[in-house]
Coordinates of C-alpha atoms in Angstrom, one line a residue:
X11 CA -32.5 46.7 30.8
X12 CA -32.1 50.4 31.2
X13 CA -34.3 50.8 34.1
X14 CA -31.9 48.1 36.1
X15 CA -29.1 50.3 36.1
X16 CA -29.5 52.4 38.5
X17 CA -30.6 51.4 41.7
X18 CA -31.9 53.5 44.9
X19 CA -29.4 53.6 47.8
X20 CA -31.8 52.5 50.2
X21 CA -33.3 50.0 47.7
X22 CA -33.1 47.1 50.0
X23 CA -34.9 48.5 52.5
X24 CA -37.8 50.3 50.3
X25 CA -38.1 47.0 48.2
X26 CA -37.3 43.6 51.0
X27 CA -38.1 41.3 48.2
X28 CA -35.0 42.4 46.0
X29 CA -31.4 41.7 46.7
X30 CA -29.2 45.3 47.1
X31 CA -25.9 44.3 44.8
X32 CA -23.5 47.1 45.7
X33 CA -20.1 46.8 46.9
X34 CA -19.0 48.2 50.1
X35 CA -16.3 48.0 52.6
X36 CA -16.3 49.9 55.9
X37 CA -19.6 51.8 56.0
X38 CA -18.9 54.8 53.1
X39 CA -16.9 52.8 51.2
X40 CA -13.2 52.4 51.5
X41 CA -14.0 55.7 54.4
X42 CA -12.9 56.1 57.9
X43 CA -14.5 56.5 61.7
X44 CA -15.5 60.3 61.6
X45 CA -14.1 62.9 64.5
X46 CA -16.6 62.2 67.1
X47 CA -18.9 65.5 66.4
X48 CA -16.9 66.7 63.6
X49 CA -20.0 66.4 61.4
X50 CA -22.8 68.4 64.2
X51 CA -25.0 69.0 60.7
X52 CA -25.4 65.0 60.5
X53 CA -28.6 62.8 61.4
X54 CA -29.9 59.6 60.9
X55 CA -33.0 58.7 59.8
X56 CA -35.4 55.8 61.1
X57 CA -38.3 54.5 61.0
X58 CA -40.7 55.1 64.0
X59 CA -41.1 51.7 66.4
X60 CA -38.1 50.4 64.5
X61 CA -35.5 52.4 65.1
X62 CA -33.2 50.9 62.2
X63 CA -31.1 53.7 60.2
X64 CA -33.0 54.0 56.9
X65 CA -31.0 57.1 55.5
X66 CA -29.1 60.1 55.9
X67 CA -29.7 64.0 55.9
X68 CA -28.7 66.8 57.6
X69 CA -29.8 70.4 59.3
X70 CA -30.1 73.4 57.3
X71 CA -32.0 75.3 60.0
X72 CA -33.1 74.4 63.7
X73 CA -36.2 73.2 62.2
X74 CA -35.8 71.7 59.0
X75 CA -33.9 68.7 57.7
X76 CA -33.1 68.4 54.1
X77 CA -32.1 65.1 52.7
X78 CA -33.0 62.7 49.8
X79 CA -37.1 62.4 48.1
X80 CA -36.6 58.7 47.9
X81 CA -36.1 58.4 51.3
X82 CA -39.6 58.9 52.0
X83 CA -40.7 55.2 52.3
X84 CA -44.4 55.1 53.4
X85 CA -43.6 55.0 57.0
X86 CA -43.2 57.8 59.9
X87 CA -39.9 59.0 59.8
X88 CA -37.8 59.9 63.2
X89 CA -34.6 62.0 63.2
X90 CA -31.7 61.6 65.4
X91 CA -29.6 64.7 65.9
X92 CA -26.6 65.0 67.5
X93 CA -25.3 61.4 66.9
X94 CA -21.9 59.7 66.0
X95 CA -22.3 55.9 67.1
X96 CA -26.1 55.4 66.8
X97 CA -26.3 52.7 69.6
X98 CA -25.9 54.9 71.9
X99 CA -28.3 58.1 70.2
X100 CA -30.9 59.8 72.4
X101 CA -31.7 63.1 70.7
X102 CA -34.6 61.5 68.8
X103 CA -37.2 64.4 67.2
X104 CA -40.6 63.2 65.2
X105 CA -41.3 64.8 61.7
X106 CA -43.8 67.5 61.2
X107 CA -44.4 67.3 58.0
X108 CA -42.8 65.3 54.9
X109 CA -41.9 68.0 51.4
X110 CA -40.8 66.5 48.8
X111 CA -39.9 68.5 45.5
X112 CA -43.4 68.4 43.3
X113 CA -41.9 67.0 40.4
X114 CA -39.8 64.3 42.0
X115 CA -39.9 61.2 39.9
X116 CA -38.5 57.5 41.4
X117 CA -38.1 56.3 38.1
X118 CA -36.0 57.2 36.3
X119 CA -35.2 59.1 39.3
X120 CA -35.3 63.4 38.8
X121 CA -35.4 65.9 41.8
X122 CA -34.7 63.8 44.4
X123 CA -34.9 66.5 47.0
X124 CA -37.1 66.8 50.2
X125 CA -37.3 68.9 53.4
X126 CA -38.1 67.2 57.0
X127 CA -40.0 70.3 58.9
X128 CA -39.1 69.0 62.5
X129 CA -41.9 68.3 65.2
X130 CA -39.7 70.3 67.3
X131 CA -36.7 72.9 66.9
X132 CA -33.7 71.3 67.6
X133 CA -31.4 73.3 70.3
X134 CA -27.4 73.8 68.8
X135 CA -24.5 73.1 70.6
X136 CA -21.2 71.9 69.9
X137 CA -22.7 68.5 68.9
X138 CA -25.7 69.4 66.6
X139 CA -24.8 72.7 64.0
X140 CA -26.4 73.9 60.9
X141 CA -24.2 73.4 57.6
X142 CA -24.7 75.7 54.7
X143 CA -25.7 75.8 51.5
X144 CA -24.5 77.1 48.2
X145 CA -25.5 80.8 47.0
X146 CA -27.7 81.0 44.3
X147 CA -26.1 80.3 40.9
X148 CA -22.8 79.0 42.5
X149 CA -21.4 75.6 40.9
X150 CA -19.2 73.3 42.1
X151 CA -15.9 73.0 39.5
X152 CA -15.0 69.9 37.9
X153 CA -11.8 68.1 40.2
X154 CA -13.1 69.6 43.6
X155 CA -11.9 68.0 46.7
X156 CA -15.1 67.3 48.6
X157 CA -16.4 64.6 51.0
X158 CA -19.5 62.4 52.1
X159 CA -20.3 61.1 54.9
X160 CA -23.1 58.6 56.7
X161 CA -24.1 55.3 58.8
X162 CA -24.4 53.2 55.5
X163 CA -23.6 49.7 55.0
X164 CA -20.2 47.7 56.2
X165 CA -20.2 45.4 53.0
X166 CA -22.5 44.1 50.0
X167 CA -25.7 43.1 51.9
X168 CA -23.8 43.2 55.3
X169 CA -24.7 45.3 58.6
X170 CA -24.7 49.0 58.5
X171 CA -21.8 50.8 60.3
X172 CA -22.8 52.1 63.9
X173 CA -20.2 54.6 63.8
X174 CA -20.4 57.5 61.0
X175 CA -18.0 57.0 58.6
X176 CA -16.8 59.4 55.7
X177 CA -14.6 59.6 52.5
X178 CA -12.7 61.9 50.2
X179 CA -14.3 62.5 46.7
X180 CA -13.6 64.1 43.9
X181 CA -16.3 66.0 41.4
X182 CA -16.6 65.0 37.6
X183 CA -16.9 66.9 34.6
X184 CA -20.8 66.8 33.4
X185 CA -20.0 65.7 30.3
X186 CA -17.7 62.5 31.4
X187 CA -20.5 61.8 33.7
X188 CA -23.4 61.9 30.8
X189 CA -21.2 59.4 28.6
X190 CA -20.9 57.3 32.1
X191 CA -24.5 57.6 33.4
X192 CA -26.7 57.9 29.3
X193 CA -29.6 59.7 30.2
X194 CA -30.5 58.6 33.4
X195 CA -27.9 61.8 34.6
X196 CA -29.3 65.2 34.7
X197 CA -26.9 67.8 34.3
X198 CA -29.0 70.6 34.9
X199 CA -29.7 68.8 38.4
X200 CA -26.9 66.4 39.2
X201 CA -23.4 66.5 39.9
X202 CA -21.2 63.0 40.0
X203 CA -18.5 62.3 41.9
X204 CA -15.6 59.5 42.0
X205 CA -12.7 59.3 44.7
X206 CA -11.0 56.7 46.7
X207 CA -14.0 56.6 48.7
X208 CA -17.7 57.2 48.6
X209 CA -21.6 56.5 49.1
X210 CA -23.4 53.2 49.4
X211 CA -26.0 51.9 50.8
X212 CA -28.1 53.7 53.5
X213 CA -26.1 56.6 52.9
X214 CA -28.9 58.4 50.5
X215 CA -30.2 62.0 51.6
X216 CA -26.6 62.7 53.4
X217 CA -24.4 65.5 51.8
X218 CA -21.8 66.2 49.3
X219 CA -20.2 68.4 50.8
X220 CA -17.0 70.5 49.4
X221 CA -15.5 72.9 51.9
X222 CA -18.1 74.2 54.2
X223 CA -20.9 73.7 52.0
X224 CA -23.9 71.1 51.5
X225 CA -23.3 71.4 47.5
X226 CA -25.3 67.7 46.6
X227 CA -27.6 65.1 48.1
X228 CA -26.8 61.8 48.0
X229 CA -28.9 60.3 45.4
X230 CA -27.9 57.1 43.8
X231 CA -25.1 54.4 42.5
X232 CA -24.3 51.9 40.4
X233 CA -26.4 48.7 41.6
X234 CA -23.3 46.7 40.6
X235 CA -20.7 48.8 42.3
X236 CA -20.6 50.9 44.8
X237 CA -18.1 54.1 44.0
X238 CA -17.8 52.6 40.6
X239 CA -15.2 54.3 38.3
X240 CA -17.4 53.4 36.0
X241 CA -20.8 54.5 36.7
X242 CA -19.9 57.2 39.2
X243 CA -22.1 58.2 42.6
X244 CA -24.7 60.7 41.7
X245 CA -25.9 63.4 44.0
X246 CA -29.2 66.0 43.5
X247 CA -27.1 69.9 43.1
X248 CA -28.8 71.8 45.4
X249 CA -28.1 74.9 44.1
X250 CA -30.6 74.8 41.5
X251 CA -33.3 73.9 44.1
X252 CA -32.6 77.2 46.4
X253 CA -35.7 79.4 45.6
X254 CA -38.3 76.2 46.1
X255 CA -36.2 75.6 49.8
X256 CA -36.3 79.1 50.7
X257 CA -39.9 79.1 49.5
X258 CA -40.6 76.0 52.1
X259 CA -39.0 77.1 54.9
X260 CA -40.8 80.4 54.6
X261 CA -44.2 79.1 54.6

């Protein structure tokens, strides 16, 4: 029964033969139409010859993507940059290679982190921008105003938004979220996070981000529930993974 409780945010589309139970309403749920390009650091990514919006992630460097391990689904991955309503995307770049952290494990699911080194460097402008990350050792403090963001879907097992959406959401104290999540949450590599709004489905990989900073990835959710009060949304803390990015993008 434990193994049922969580549930992948991009489930549905990694496993077809299952049925994706979460809740939500408008995208990021209970969220809002983003600024046109008020998010530049944002893409979308699909799967090559379909061209369907599989997850989120977004730029760390002109080259290199960072986003969610479990996104990885067998299948090339293409990255669209510079986008807001995705019907109307045409900034489309090919992955060079796929790195996901060497001890990622799907289940239970532990260092779900993984860089996207682009075919390509992307060229910045006011539409596509780097976001930054945390300085080594920073945390995040419990009750921080932060926000998420992403193209996920519009309601439980409905079509995904073509406009990105995001929500207000607050960080929880680790020990409040190990009583919520047992030992399928990681303090050491996890932060959770519960607001009026948050991540659902197709919304993995995309950032927590408080401030100006990329802080979490977006990891998983209750499978009953999305933005559950009572198993709240799970994202990787990046902060601990700095060295092994660094050490990537380096290479």
């Amino acid at each position: 029964m434990t193994i049922i409780i969580i549930s992948l945010l991009l489930l549905a589309s990694l496993l077809p033969h299952l049925t994706f139970t979460a809740h939500v309403n408008v995208g990021i749920v209970n969220g809002n139409e983003a600024e046109p390009n008020s998010r530049p650091y944002m893409v979308s990514l699909q799967t090559y010859g379909k061209r369907e919006h599989n997850c989120g992630g977004f730029l760390i460097s002109d080259e290199f993507v960072l986003t969610a391990a479990h996104c990885r689904n067998g299948y090339e991955i293409l990255v669209v940059v510079g986008a807001h309503d995705l019907r109307y995307s045409k900034s489309v770049i090919r992955v060079k290679s796929y790195i996901s952290h060497p001890d990622y494990i799907r289940r239970p699911i532990q260092n779900d982190i993984m860089l996207l080194r682009l075919e390509k460097k992307v060229k910045l402008n006011d539409k596509v921008r780097l976001i930054s990350l945390p300085k080594k050792g920073e945390g995040v403090k419990p009750g921080t105003l932060c926000s998420v963001a992403g193209w996920g879907r519009l309601w439980t097992n409905g079509s995904q938004s073509d406009r990105l959406m995001e929500a207000n959401t607050t960080t929880i104290n680790q020990t409040d979220c190990q009583g919520r999540w047992g030992s399928h949450f990681l303090a050491s590599q996890m932060i959770c996070a519960y607001g009026s709004g948050g991540s659902c489905s197709g919304d993995s990989g995309g950032p927590l981000v408080c401030g100006n900073t990329a802080v979490g990835v977006t990891s998983f959710v209750s499978p009953y529930l999305c933005n559950s009060p009572e198993h709240p949304n799970v994202y990787t803390k990046i902060s601990p993974y700095l060295q092994w990015i660094d050490e990537q993008m380096t290479c």
